[in-house]
Amino acid sequence: ADLKFKPGEDSKFNWASYDAYKKAHGDLKGETLTIFGPWRGEDEKLVTTVLNYFSEATGVTVKYSSSENYEQQIVIDTQAGSPPNIAILPQPGLLADLASKGFLTPLGDDMSKWIKDNYGAGQSWVDLGTYKGKDGKKAFFAFPYKADVKSLVWYSPENFKEAGYKIPATMEDLKALTEKIVKDGGTPWCIGLGSGGATGWPATDWVEDLMLRTTTPENYDKWTTNELKFNDPIVEKAIDEFGWFAKNDKFVDGGAKAVASTDFRDSPKGLFGVPPKCYMHRQASFIPSFFPDGTKLGKDADFFYFPPYASHPELGKPVEGAGTLVTIAKDSKAARAFIAFLQTPIAHEVWMAQSSFLTPYKAVNTATYANDTMRKEGELLTTATTFRFDGSDLMPGKIGAGAFWTGMVDYVSGKSSAQVADQIQKAWDGLK
Amino acid sequence: MAGVVLKDIRKSYGAIDVIKGVDLEIKQGEFVVFVGPSGCGKSTLLRMIAGLEEITGGEMIIDGQRVNEVPPARRGIAMVFQSYALYPHMTVYDNMAFGMRIAKESKEEIDRRVRAAADILQLGPYLERLPKALSGGQRQRVAIGRAICRNPKVFLFDEPLSNLDAALRVATRIEIAKLNEQMADTTMIYVTHDQVEAMTLADRIVVLSAGHIEQVGPPLELYERPANLFVAQFIGSPAMNIVPVKIDETGDVTRVSLSGGGSVSVPIATASGEKGKAASFGVRPEDLTLTTGDDYLFEGTVDIVEALGEVTLLYLQDLTDDEPLIAKLPGIVDIRKGQKVRLAAEGSKLHLFDGDGKTYRR
Amino acid sequence: MAGVVLKDIRKSYGAIDVIKGVDLEIKQGEFVVFVGPSGCGKSTLLRMIAGLEEITGGEMIIDGQRVNEVPPARRGIAMVFQSYALYPHMTVYDNMAFGMRIAKESKEEIDRRVRAAADILQLGPYLERLPKALSGGQRQRVAIGRAICRNPKVFLFDEPLSNLDAALRVATRIEIAKLNEQMADTTMIYVTHDQVEAMTLADRIVVLSAGHIEQVGPPLELYERPANLFVAQFIGSPAMNIVPVKIDETGDVTRVSLSGGGSVSVPIATASGEKGKAASFGVRPEDLTLTTGDDYLFEGTVDIVEALGEVTLLYLQDLTDDEPLIAKLPGIVDIRKGQKVRLAAEGSKLHLFDGDGKTYRR
Amino acid sequence: MSIGNRLARIGLPRLIINLTVLVVVALWVMPTLGIFVSSFRDKDQLTVSGWWTAFSSSERNEPGRLAGLDKMKQEGPLYVISGNVLEGRGGAVNAFGTKAVAPRAYKAGTEADLGDGIKLAINSDGTYRYTSTAPFTEDNTGRRVYLAVATPPVFTMTNYQNVLTGEGIGQSFVNSLTVAIPATVIPILVAAFAAYALSWMSFKGRTLLLAAVVGLIVVPLQMSLIPLLRLYNDVGTFLGVPSKTYAGIWLAHTAFGLPLAIYLLRNYIVGLPKEIIESARVDGAGDFEIFTKIVLPLSFPALASFAIFQFLWVWNDLLVAMVFLGTDKDKLVLTGALNALLGSRGGNWEILSASAFVSILVPLLVFFSLQRYLVRGLLAGSVKGG
Amino acid sequence: MLSQIVSALMVMVVGVFAAAAYFYLTNRILDLALPDTGDVAKASRNLRTRAMIRPWLFLGPAVLLLTIYLVYPVIATLILSFYGRDAQDFVGFSNYLWAVNDAGFRQSIFNNILWLAVVPAACTFFGLIIAVMTDRLAWGNVAKSLVFMPMAISFVGASVIWKFIYDYRGDGQIQIGILNAIVQYLGGKPEVWLAIPFWNNFFLMVILIWIQTGFAMVILSAALRGIPEETIEAAVIDGASGWQIFWKIMVPQIWGTIATVWTTITILVLKVFDIVLTMTNGQWNSEVLANLMFGWMFQGGGDSGRSAAIAVVLMLAVTPIMIWNIRRANEEMKGR
Ligand SMILES: Nc1ncnc2c1ncn2[C@@H]1O[C@H](COP(=O)(O)OP(=O)(O)OP(=O)(O)O)[C@@H](O)[C@H]1O
Ligand SMILES: Nc1ncnc2c1ncn2[C@@H]1O[C@H](COP(=O)(O)OP(=O)(O)OP(=O)(O)O)[C@@H](O)[C@H]1O
Ligand SMILES: [Mg+2]
Ligand SMILES: [Mg+2]
């Protein structure tokens, strides 16, 4: 396989780690590794560049595949007894389910310790990959690789400059800015929840971000396990905070009605309208791939951190994120070697140097990030005071990828937060 | 012995009894014609012999074997269907060759037999056409050809000539007669409406009516000595004239009085017990002759004159009921509508039937 | 004037010419019968009059109107199809009532007319059945009934009686004749293979052959004075006996020599130019009589004897070619196969045709 | 018989039929047409303007950018930056502005005074002249401008290029055919035999079997995947062969298509004229011959219809292929390959629309080639009577 | 590439050939094992035995495949529906109880009834109209192909198409969804069509109708072509108008096929979930049973018990259709 960056050439990369890895695992010729992942299209090309390094080092033949319904496929394949070696999924909830049915192989305590030590906010990553196995005991199953930061607000610096808007440092400022834009005759926000069968999920990110900014991380954790009921006033408050932005016809492009039906992929395009359809768009770090062609990050578009409330100084600077998790569904030497490969900085740097890849791995050279925006995002990830994962991913699939989504659509379509929260809680109760 | 024996054969569709107990013995090589009014069950009976219709009751024996449960293909039969039943997707040639191909005959043999049949039926120019590009008569000829091509023990024909023109009909009829002669061992069962066909072809004619047999016998016997009124009227065209009468005198010669007045002596013997009973008196149209004398049977006004060239038909207003009296006179006769005529007949050509329609035998 | 005029009507299916220029004028109220060998184009012509078949060339005029492009429903016609074309999903009653329902006749009127037609055709017991539960003849009767129920200007029949039994055929034929009388203004065009039907029903007969008209005329004219060999052989059953001859002497009486030897004087005038030419000599089977004298026309051995009761057919081995010579003798004749017989005919019953088949007129 | 005559016969004015069909067809085509036009459009345009506007030249507001400091030249007293804002995009500038909220502040060709001695003139061909009395700084170069651009209709083949040059498309095309053709032919064969048995042979349990077939049409495919794949794996292990093979997927597709196939074909075959089949029986044909020589040829319309559908389902299927054939590159079907072109989060509508048309070609071809078997009058001339 | 094509061809030929060979060989073997030659009694006994065996040779592969691929999973489903989410513990009827009490389930039932009432009727109606009208048209084949085209588009493609149709942009903005563009052009206010409860069902149904009409059309047009031309000619002579011929002569004669199409689409409606999944995923009260089942089966690892229970309900829903079809079949078979 051809390697994107020639080993040893660019000193930004940690070639030493690659060589060391090669030495330790160079004896797997003839083995095949099947990987099932979420990355398709452009992303598939990127992940392939990384996998090429692995093949090159070990001699393992890698078969990577993905599809629109890869989640379905994983469920079918594991249950039918023909799983891939490596299953990569962005849904911890689904992985927890697979683990509890005994379809995943624990990675061992060494690995969890390694994550804890080497990843920014290491413990939260460990927690993310730790599930109950078939025997009911908790174990570490999922290796986090590639992360997204969610607490970002995207904007066009030139539009801000032209209108004279300042980047808000607190939630209160953000709300004031929102109102000011309306007063100036503009529309402050583009919000789109549409995503086909997954419609509603962008709203869950809003609510989670706002949860982290209105209540303690502990409550947040309890919330994801339903120790804190969904219809608890704390949760309802966070939902209403989201409503403050989304349910005001003046605040969102197209009016509140448009929120639920606008596709999340189309939504950010409003930032680049002439005249602008909106000034701000809250979305995770992956969203630039849906910006119009030729958009230069940093120049045409940039982000600022979704600010915390000044009224809640005790909560610090919380960051919400997400990540894809690598698990072993069918154990083999090559599979283990692959996990080990992911522990090398080079496995991260190769992708970082291209695009759309963030990592909490502290040992990587941030200079390899392809641009400043990514670097800034990466730093947010490694320096966060509070770091929490996408709550809906942690909830059981039927809630986090079901009732919660539906509830949020209902909410923006007119239902009250109390109604919606009750409804979701009821669904959760129904699971037990 | 490829004879066909029917023992109390019955057929019903649900509650409708279509065949009501038919007993018939057909010897090998015999040519039997089924006639009867439309809907009397001729086709049904034929289909039962072919094995296409389940037998509701009774026993069917072909060639000494009970065949009630034997499938059609194993009965050694060929059949011409009343509704052609051609294979619409096959050319005429293939339609005729189908049976032989199934039987794995050699190519040459198939070709020979198909062409022979096509010759007989003048189908040569149409061999490569599909049935839908044929006229009604041509289709029917294909259906006949198909049966001819097989060499069955029992040949079944269901009105095979009904769509053919006169010339072709005569020709085909003669071919069938020849076939019958050549295949002396082949039993043939033939359904027709055509008197001429029935009379010329049959060794025996079976007259059916409403699902049962009225009479079985050689053609001339049926013509000359019908067993009952039904057969008398059915055989011969136009049908025998029937007049209701009362028996006045019995004995060697019976004297009957016509309801319209007048009386006739019929040289048929009747028992004395019959005296005074109602009866039917019959005479065939072709047995009537014009007369000017006083020995006439009927006198009446001519209603319609049909000149067919060879013969002339006179329709007389009857005095008794609405059935007209018909006379068939040879050649062209110079008689007009409205003219009064007198008709006579030889005594030996007169028929007499009792109240139930049974014939008083001479 | 609901007459039908055909002007050089043509029809081809792709390269096959089926109708090759037909000119015909049918007056209102006339009863015209099309006869002709199977496949000659009778049905096609009828369908073109009905408007069911596109007219390739020529002009069709009904009731003084050019109708080439007029849809069938607007031509004021009714038609009985050769293949019945019953509506399989409707009962017999509904089949017959359909046209009237479409025409929005009153319920009572519909019922009256359907029952009247059913009476004529003896369909009473079957009115509630579907076509598939009927016999062939019953289906055909429904098709006729359906046409009778309408009151068209032009009535088209395509072999309406071919599946009926003799009795019913006569009855229906007479009904059609009556219908024709009652509906004096209705033009009727009738296709048949049946000589008797053609002769009895027709005001004029149109003899078709291979897509063109051979002769048009009243039945007896066709019978007595056929325009050519084709008509002579086609009209009359069995067909006229034809013998190839050579003209020896011309004049008021023509003398011809038979190829088998012997010569005959025919009382037909021929021009002197005809001398020595080949011709055909014809005599109808029914015009032949047995003779023992020397004035016979033919002498030959009897090959087949068909006794039909009313008449007897003798088939004589012909000397010249494989067509047998047929004689139709009245009554039952005591002659056996293999016997030698002599046949004679009156001079006025003899026909003579020239080398092209055209008749030498008397 | 000509069409005109036919219509005249049927008595309906030709115009009305034509118009009605035209309207219906237009309604039916409109959505497809939309996506078809879209598939030739630029992916950014797709989501900002309706496809029906793609044909007319339109005026749109677009951002543009002036060159940076490196392009600065001095012309006498003035510092000048010049170039072309359209950068080869085509179209004509009607107006321009320097503020996003007022993108049409100045007419093209006029000079805008931006204060501080800075002036900007943009001509309709996109060339501009950006002048200042003082040297430009980082701050006021590379400046964004807003343009009202009249663009002629633009269509691009890029989307198709992307799809057609996608990795392994050719191979997956072959794979799809390898799956689809037998998975169309086999079920038809199996179903036709079964349908014949269910309509023209008598045996015990016929009614029950028919009921079962109708009932099984409804079985949701998804329900069977897991138990079946498990079976495949067991059988595969037992026999020592791979569990994901072409044979496996053919059988799967066959079985999933069977209930409907049997149902449709039976309903057709049962309606063939009884006399024809009887006649073949008398001719000595057994059931096998009757089936192959009479029933099959006469059922062509039904077979062709079903073939079309089965082919479509198989061709467009992704799930069954992924489950039973696997996701290996060398076995990936076309739907899978096209799917892989989409980004992880989907929504690449330009790819979706182009690939919709790439994958529609073969089914349409099948439809066209089989359509002529849906012929009129296959049974004409065979029997008479109602 | 060439070698791929060649090997693909080989594989195909082998596959199809094997299927054909099965039928040919088994029938040959049957004929050889029970010869029909020799004495008539024995032969006809053999023939009767053959007649008993042969249906099963014909049906064999179908029955086998149906059993393995459909009956077995159905039974498994039935069993699963009495077990919990991991198929581990027996829970009796609680999955069904849950369903009855679940608002989503009830909503689905209601929506499904709505779908069943509209979609089969609409598809059959349009399919019939198009089949009849295009049959008499010079450009009929083109028209048919165009109407058929949606059938050939994958569900993903179809959902993209319809997303573009129903797309909503705020009032006053440029609409890229043609429906809203028309509404706006006519002076109305744009609507979020898919988010209007109850009515959104109909917007989703339109999609299925759009797709399935081609199906109805193809089947019905095959049937229409089987109508004997003479019966139509007879009706034409009887003076029936095109409309009357259509309703009184053609439709009754293809009634069986109409019933077939109706049944097929009805069952399809019960099964269809792709449209709902991609367009709304059951939100805004547009849930249907099949999508509900799909959701419970796969989302977040799934709940095999509940999804199985819903599947069983789905299968029960066809029982009336099944009975009706059997009745019809039995009627046809009378006197055969
Ligand atoms: N669709 C067709 N294509 C080609 N030839 C045809 C077609 N239909 C009919 N013909 C031919 O046209 C000729 C005339 O057919 P038509 O049905 O008019 O005959 P007909 O005189 O009615 O015969 P019959 O008395 O047997 O019914 C026949 O030779 C027939 O083979
Ligand atoms: N499937 C059926 N159900 C009920 N009655 C039937 C069925 N098929 C035929 N019949 C009736 O059975 C009787 C006999 O029919 P068949 O066809 O044997 O008559 P046929 O003597 O051949 O008459 P034709 O000379 O008119 O053909 C008819 O009265 C017919 O109506
Ligand atoms: Mg009959
Ligand atoms: Mg004809």
Coordinates of N, CA and C in Angstrom, one line a residue, chain B residues 167-236:
Chain B
A167 N -67.8 -27.4 -49.9 CA -66.9 -28.2 -50.7 C -65.9 -28.8 -49.8
L168 N -65.3 -28.1 -48.9 CA -64.3 -28.6 -48.0 C -64.9 -29.6 -47.1
R169 N -66.2 -29.3 -46.7 CA -66.8 -30.2 -45.8 C -67.0 -31.6 -46.5
V170 N -67.4 -31.6 -47.7 CA -67.6 -32.8 -48.4 C -66.3 -33.5 -48.5
A171 N -65.3 -32.7 -48.9 CA -63.9 -33.3 -49.1 C -63.4 -33.9 -47.8
T172 N -63.6 -33.2 -46.7 CA -63.0 -33.6 -45.5 C -63.8 -34.8 -45.0
R173 N -65.1 -34.8 -45.2 CA -66.0 -35.9 -44.8 C -65.5 -37.1 -45.5
I174 N -65.3 -37.0 -46.8 CA -64.8 -38.2 -47.5 C -63.5 -38.6 -47.0
E175 N -62.6 -37.7 -46.7 CA -61.3 -38.1 -46.1 C -61.5 -38.8 -44.8
I176 N -62.4 -38.4 -44.0 CA -62.6 -39.1 -42.8 C -63.2 -40.5 -43.0
A177 N -64.1 -40.5 -44.0 CA -64.6 -41.9 -44.4 C -63.5 -42.8 -44.8
K178 N -62.6 -42.2 -45.7 CA -61.4 -43.0 -46.1 C -60.5 -43.4 -45.0
L179 N -60.3 -42.4 -44.1 CA -59.5 -42.7 -42.9 C -60.0 -43.9 -42.2
N180 N -61.4 -43.8 -42.0 CA -62.1 -44.9 -41.3 C -61.8 -46.2 -42.0
E181 N -61.8 -46.2 -43.3 CA -61.6 -47.4 -44.0 C -60.2 -47.9 -43.9
Q182 N -59.2 -47.0 -44.0 CA -57.8 -47.3 -43.9 C -57.5 -47.8 -42.5
M183 N -58.1 -47.2 -41.5 CA -57.8 -47.5 -40.1 C -59.0 -48.3 -39.6
A184 N -59.1 -49.5 -40.2 CA -60.2 -50.3 -39.9 C -60.3 -50.7 -38.4
D185 N -59.2 -50.7 -37.8 CA -59.2 -51.1 -36.4 C -59.5 -49.9 -35.4
T186 N -59.5 -48.7 -36.0 CA -59.7 -47.5 -35.1 C -61.1 -47.3 -34.9
T187 N -61.5 -47.1 -33.7 CA -62.8 -46.8 -33.3 C -63.0 -45.3 -33.5
M188 N -64.1 -44.8 -34.1 CA -64.3 -43.4 -34.2 C -65.6 -43.0 -33.6
I189 N -65.5 -41.9 -32.8 CA -66.7 -41.4 -32.2 C -66.8 -39.9 -32.6
Y190 N -68.0 -39.6 -33.1 CA -68.1 -38.4 -33.9 C -69.3 -37.6 -33.4
V191 N -69.1 -36.4 -33.1 CA -70.3 -35.6 -32.7 C -70.6 -34.6 -33.8
T192 N -71.8 -34.5 -34.2 CA -72.1 -33.6 -35.3 C -73.6 -33.1 -35.2
H193 N -73.8 -32.0 -35.9 CA -75.2 -31.5 -36.0 C -75.7 -31.8 -37.4
D194 N -74.7 -32.2 -38.3 CA -75.0 -32.3 -39.7 C -75.6 -33.6 -40.0
Q195 N -76.8 -33.6 -40.5 CA -77.5 -34.9 -40.9 C -76.7 -35.7 -41.9
V196 N -76.3 -35.0 -42.9 CA -75.6 -35.6 -44.0 C -74.3 -36.3 -43.4
E197 N -73.6 -35.6 -42.6 CA -72.4 -36.2 -42.0 C -72.8 -37.5 -41.2
A198 N -73.8 -37.3 -40.4 CA -74.2 -38.4 -39.6 C -74.6 -39.6 -40.4
M199 N -75.4 -39.4 -41.4 CA -75.9 -40.4 -42.3 C -74.8 -41.1 -43.1
T200 N -74.0 -40.3 -43.6 CA -73.0 -40.9 -44.5 C -71.8 -41.6 -43.8
L201 N -71.5 -41.1 -42.6 CA -70.3 -41.6 -42.0 C -70.6 -42.7 -41.0
A202 N -71.7 -42.7 -40.4 CA -71.9 -43.6 -39.2 C -72.1 -45.0 -39.6
D203 N -71.5 -45.9 -38.8 CA -72.0 -47.3 -38.8 C -73.3 -47.3 -38.0
R204 N -73.2 -46.6 -36.9 CA -74.4 -46.5 -36.0 C -74.5 -45.0 -35.5
I205 N -75.7 -44.6 -35.4 CA -75.9 -43.3 -34.9 C -76.5 -43.4 -33.5
V206 N -76.0 -42.6 -32.6 CA -76.6 -42.5 -31.2 C -77.3 -41.2 -31.1
V207 N -78.6 -41.3 -30.9 CA -79.4 -40.1 -30.7 C -79.5 -39.8 -29.2
L208 N -79.0 -38.7 -28.8 CA -79.0 -38.3 -27.4 C -80.1 -37.2 -27.2
S209 N -80.6 -37.2 -26.0 CA -81.5 -36.1 -25.7 C -81.5 -35.9 -24.2
A210 N -81.2 -34.7 -23.8 CA -81.2 -34.3 -22.4 C -80.4 -35.4 -21.5
G211 N -79.3 -35.8 -22.0 CA -78.4 -36.7 -21.2 C -78.7 -38.1 -21.2
H212 N -79.7 -38.6 -22.1 CA -79.8 -40.0 -22.2 C -80.0 -40.4 -23.7
I213 N -79.9 -41.7 -23.9 CA -79.9 -42.2 -25.3 C -81.4 -42.4 -25.7
E214 N -81.8 -41.9 -26.9 CA -83.1 -42.1 -27.4 C -83.2 -43.3 -28.3
Q215 N -82.1 -43.5 -29.1 CA -82.1 -44.6 -30.0 C -80.7 -44.8 -30.5
V216 N -80.3 -46.1 -30.7 CA -79.0 -46.4 -31.3 C -79.3 -47.3 -32.5
G217 N -78.7 -47.0 -33.6 CA -78.9 -47.9 -34.7 C -78.2 -47.4 -36.0
P218 N -78.2 -48.2 -37.1 CA -77.6 -47.8 -38.3 C -78.4 -46.6 -38.9
P219 N -77.8 -45.7 -39.7 CA -78.5 -44.5 -40.1 C -79.9 -44.8 -40.8
L220 N -79.9 -45.7 -41.7 CA -81.2 -45.9 -42.4 C -82.3 -46.4 -41.5
E221 N -81.9 -47.2 -40.5 CA -82.9 -47.7 -39.6 C -83.5 -46.5 -38.9
L222 N -82.6 -45.6 -38.4 CA -83.1 -44.5 -37.7 C -84.0 -43.6 -38.6
Y223 N -83.7 -43.6 -39.9 CA -84.4 -42.7 -40.8 C -85.8 -43.4 -41.1
E224 N -85.7 -44.7 -41.3 CA -86.9 -45.4 -41.7 C -87.8 -45.8 -40.6
R225 N -87.1 -46.2 -39.5 CA -87.9 -46.8 -38.4 C -87.5 -46.1 -37.1
P226 N -87.8 -44.8 -36.9 CA -87.4 -44.2 -35.7 C -88.2 -44.8 -34.5
A227 N -87.5 -44.9 -33.4 CA -88.1 -45.6 -32.3 C -89.2 -44.7 -31.6
N228 N -89.0 -43.5 -31.8 CA -90.0 -42.6 -31.2 C -90.1 -41.3 -31.9
L229 N -91.0 -40.5 -31.4 CA -91.3 -39.2 -32.0 C -90.0 -38.3 -32.0
F230 N -89.3 -38.4 -30.9 CA -88.1 -37.5 -30.8 C -87.1 -37.8 -32.0
V231 N -86.8 -39.1 -32.1 CA -85.9 -39.5 -33.2 C -86.4 -39.2 -34.5
A232 N -87.7 -39.5 -34.7 CA -88.3 -39.2 -36.0 C -88.2 -37.8 -36.4
Q233 N -88.4 -36.9 -35.4 CA -88.3 -35.5 -35.7 C -86.8 -35.0 -35.8
F234 N -86.0 -35.7 -35.1 CA -84.6 -35.2 -35.1 C -83.8 -35.6 -36.3
I235 N -84.1 -36.8 -36.8 CA -83.4 -37.3 -38.0 C -84.1 -36.9 -39.3
G236 N -83.4 -36.4 -40.2 CA -84.0 -35.8 -41.4 C -84.2 -34.3 -41.3

